Structures are given as C-alpha cells and as structure tokens.
Short mmCIF file of C-alpha atoms in Angstrom, two decimals:
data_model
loop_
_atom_site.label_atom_id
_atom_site.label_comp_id
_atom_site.label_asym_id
_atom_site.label_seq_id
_atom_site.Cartn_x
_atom_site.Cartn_y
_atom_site.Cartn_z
CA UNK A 208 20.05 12.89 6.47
CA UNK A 209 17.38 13.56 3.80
CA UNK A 210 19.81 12.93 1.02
CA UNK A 211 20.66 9.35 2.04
CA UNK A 212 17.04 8.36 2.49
CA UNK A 213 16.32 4.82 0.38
CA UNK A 214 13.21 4.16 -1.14
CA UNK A 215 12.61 0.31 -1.67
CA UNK A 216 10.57 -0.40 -4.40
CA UNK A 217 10.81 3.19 -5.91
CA UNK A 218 13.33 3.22 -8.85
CA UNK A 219 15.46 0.82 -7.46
CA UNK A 220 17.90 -0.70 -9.21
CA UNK A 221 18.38 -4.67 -8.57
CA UNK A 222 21.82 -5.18 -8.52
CA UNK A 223 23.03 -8.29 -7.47
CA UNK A 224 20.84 -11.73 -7.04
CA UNK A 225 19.28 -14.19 -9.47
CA UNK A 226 17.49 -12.22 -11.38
CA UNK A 227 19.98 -9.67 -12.34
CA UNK A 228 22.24 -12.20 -13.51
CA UNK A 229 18.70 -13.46 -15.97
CA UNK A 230 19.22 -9.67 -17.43
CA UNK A 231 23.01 -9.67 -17.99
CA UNK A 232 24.67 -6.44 -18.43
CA UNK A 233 21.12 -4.29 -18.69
CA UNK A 234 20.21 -2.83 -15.80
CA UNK A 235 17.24 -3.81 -13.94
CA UNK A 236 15.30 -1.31 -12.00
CA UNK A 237 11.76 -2.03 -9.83
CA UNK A 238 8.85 0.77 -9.40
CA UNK A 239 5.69 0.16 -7.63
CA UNK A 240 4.40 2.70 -8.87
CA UNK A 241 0.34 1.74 -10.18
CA UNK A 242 -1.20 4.66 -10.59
CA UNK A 243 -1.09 7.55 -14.00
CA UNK A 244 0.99 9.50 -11.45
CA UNK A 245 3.62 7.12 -11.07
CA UNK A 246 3.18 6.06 -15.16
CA UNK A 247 4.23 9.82 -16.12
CA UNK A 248 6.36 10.45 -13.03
CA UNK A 249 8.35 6.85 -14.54
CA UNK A 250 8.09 7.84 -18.19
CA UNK A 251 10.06 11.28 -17.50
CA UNK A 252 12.54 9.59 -15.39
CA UNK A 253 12.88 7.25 -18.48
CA UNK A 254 13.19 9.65 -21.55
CA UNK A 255 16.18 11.04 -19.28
CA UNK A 256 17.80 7.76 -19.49
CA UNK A 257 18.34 7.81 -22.72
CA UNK A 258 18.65 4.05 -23.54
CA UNK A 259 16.15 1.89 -24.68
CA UNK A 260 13.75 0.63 -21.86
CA UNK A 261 11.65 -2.25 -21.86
CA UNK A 262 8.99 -2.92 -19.46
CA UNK A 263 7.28 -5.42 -17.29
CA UNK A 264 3.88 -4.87 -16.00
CA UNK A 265 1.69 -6.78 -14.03
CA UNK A 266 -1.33 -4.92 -12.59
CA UNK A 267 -4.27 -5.33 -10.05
CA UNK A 268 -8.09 -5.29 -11.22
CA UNK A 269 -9.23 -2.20 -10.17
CA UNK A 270 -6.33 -0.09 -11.50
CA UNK A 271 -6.50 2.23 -14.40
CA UNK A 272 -4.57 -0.05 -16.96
CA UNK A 273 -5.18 1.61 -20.11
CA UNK A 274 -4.27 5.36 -18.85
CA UNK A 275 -1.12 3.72 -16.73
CA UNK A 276 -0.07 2.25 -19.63
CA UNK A 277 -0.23 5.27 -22.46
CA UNK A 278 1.88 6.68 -20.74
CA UNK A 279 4.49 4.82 -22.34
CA UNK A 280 3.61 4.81 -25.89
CA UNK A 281 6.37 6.23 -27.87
CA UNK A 282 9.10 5.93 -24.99
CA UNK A 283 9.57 2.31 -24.14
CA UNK A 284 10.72 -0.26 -26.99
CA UNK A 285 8.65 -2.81 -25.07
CA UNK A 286 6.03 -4.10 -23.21
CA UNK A 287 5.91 -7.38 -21.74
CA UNK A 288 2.58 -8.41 -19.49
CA UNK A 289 3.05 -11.18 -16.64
CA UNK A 290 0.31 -12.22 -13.70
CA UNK A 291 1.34 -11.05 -10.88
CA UNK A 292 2.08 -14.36 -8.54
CA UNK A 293 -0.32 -15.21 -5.57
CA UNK A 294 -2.47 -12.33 -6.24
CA UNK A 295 -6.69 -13.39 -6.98
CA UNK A 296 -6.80 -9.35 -7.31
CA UNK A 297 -4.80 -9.00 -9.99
CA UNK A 298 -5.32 -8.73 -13.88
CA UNK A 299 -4.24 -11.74 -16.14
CA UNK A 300 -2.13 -10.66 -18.57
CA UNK A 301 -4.45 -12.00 -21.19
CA UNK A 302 -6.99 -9.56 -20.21
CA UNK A 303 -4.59 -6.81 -19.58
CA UNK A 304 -3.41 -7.21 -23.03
CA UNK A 305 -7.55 -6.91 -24.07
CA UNK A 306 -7.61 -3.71 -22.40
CA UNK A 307 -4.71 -2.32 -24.17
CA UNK A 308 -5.79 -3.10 -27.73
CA UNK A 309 -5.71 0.51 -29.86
CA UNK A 310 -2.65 1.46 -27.99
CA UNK A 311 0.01 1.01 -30.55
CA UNK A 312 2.65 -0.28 -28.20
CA UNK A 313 5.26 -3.51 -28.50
CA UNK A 314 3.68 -6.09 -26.17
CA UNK A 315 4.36 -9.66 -25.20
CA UNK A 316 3.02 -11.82 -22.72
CA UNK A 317 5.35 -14.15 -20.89
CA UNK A 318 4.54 -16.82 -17.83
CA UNK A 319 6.73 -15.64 -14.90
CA UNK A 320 8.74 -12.92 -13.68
CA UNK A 321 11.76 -14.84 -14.39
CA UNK A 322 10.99 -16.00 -17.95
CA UNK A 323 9.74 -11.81 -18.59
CA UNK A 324 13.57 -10.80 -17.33
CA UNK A 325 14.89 -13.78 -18.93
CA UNK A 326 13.49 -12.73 -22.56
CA UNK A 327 15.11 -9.00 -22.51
CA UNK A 328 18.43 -10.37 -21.58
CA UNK A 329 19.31 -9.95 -25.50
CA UNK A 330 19.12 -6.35 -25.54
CA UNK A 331 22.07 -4.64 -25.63
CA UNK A 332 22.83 -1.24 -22.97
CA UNK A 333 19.31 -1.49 -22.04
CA UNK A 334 17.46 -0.75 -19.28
CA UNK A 335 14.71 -3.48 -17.81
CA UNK A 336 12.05 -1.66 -15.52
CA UNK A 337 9.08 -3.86 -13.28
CA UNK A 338 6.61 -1.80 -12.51
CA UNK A 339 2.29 -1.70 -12.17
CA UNK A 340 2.03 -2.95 -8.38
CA UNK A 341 3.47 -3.05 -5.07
CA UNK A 342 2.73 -6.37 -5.06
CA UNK A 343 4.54 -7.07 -7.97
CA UNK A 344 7.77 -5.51 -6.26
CA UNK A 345 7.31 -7.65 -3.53
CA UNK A 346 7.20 -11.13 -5.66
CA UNK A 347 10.75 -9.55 -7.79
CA UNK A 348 12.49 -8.78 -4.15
CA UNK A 349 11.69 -12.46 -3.14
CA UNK A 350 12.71 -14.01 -5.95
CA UNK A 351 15.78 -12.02 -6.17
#
C-alpha cells in the first residue's frame, strides 16, 4: 500500500484542467514546499529532470525567501514572482523581487497565476513548477 500513496501538492503534476492547457505541451508540476528543505529537496529532483525548468513562486512574509530561493541559482532558466491570491500574509512580488537582488537569477514578475503559466507556454519540452506556499497550491488546484 505504501507505494500507491499520493501526495497532493507534493510534486504533482497538473495534468488536465485550465491551466494545463495555458502551458501547452510543458509539463506543469505543483510543490508546496516553503521552506530551504523543500528548495534543495526540489532543486535535486529538478537537475534529474534534465529539461529546462522554470519557476513560479509566490511566498508568505515570514519565510526565508532569499535562502529558498538560492537554491535555484544555476538550475532553473527562470523565475517568475506572483502574489499569492487572498493571502494579507504573503509577500508582494515587488518586495520579493527586493529581497532577491544579488542573486543572479532570471526573474519576472507577472499579475496572476494564470498570466505566470500563461507566459512559459512558449518554451519548448519544458517543465513549469509552482512552488513557495501551501497556500499557493491551494489557489493553482482551484483554479485548475
């Protein structure tokens, strides 16, 4: 039984819905993860891949942003920031992307989830992953 056990929320791939069809033929995968556990436990999983990744972050205040997010320098291709909908606890991505500065990364700020998903759909063989916050996951399941 341990070998069929599903994780939601934890590397999971998005495939059917609105918002895979916004990505095309890239795959789309969501991780809650928040923490710079989860950033390196995600960053190996991704160098295994071996495609090129983009990422979408959104992140609460009182999370470690700059360590969650160097854990990605020199693996992803991209980095796009978004708010995290109906959330007064989370970062702006405006801010986020203050916090980051000196971290030579690839980063964009875009509006919503959708338009974020929307904007990697020109990638080709590509892998999309959500990830900084389990509330994040939440607002990409119910828009899905």
């Amino acid at each position: 039984g341990i070998t069929k056990i599903e994780l939601r929320g934890r590397l999971q791939e998005i495939k059917s819905g609105k918002l895979k069809e916004l990505i095309g033929q890239n795959r789309l995968i969501i991780d809650g993860g928040h923490n710079v556990g989860a950033s390196k436990a995600i960053s190996k999983w991704i160098v295994k891949q071996n495609k090129n990744v983009h990422l979408i972050i959104g992140m609460m205040k009182d999370k470690p942003h700059k360590e969650f997010v160097y854990s990605f320098k020199n693996i992803v291709k991209s980095i796009t920031l978004i708010d995290i909908p109906n959330q007064k606890g989370a970062i702006s991505k405006e801010e986020l992307k203050n916090k980051l500065k000196g971290i030579d990364l690839n980063i964009t700020l875009a509006n919503s989830i959708e338009e974020s998903i929307s904007s990697l759909a020109k990638y080709q063989n590509s892998i999309c992953v959500c990830i900084g916050s389990l509330y994040l996951i939440g607002e990409v399941l119910n828009l899905n």
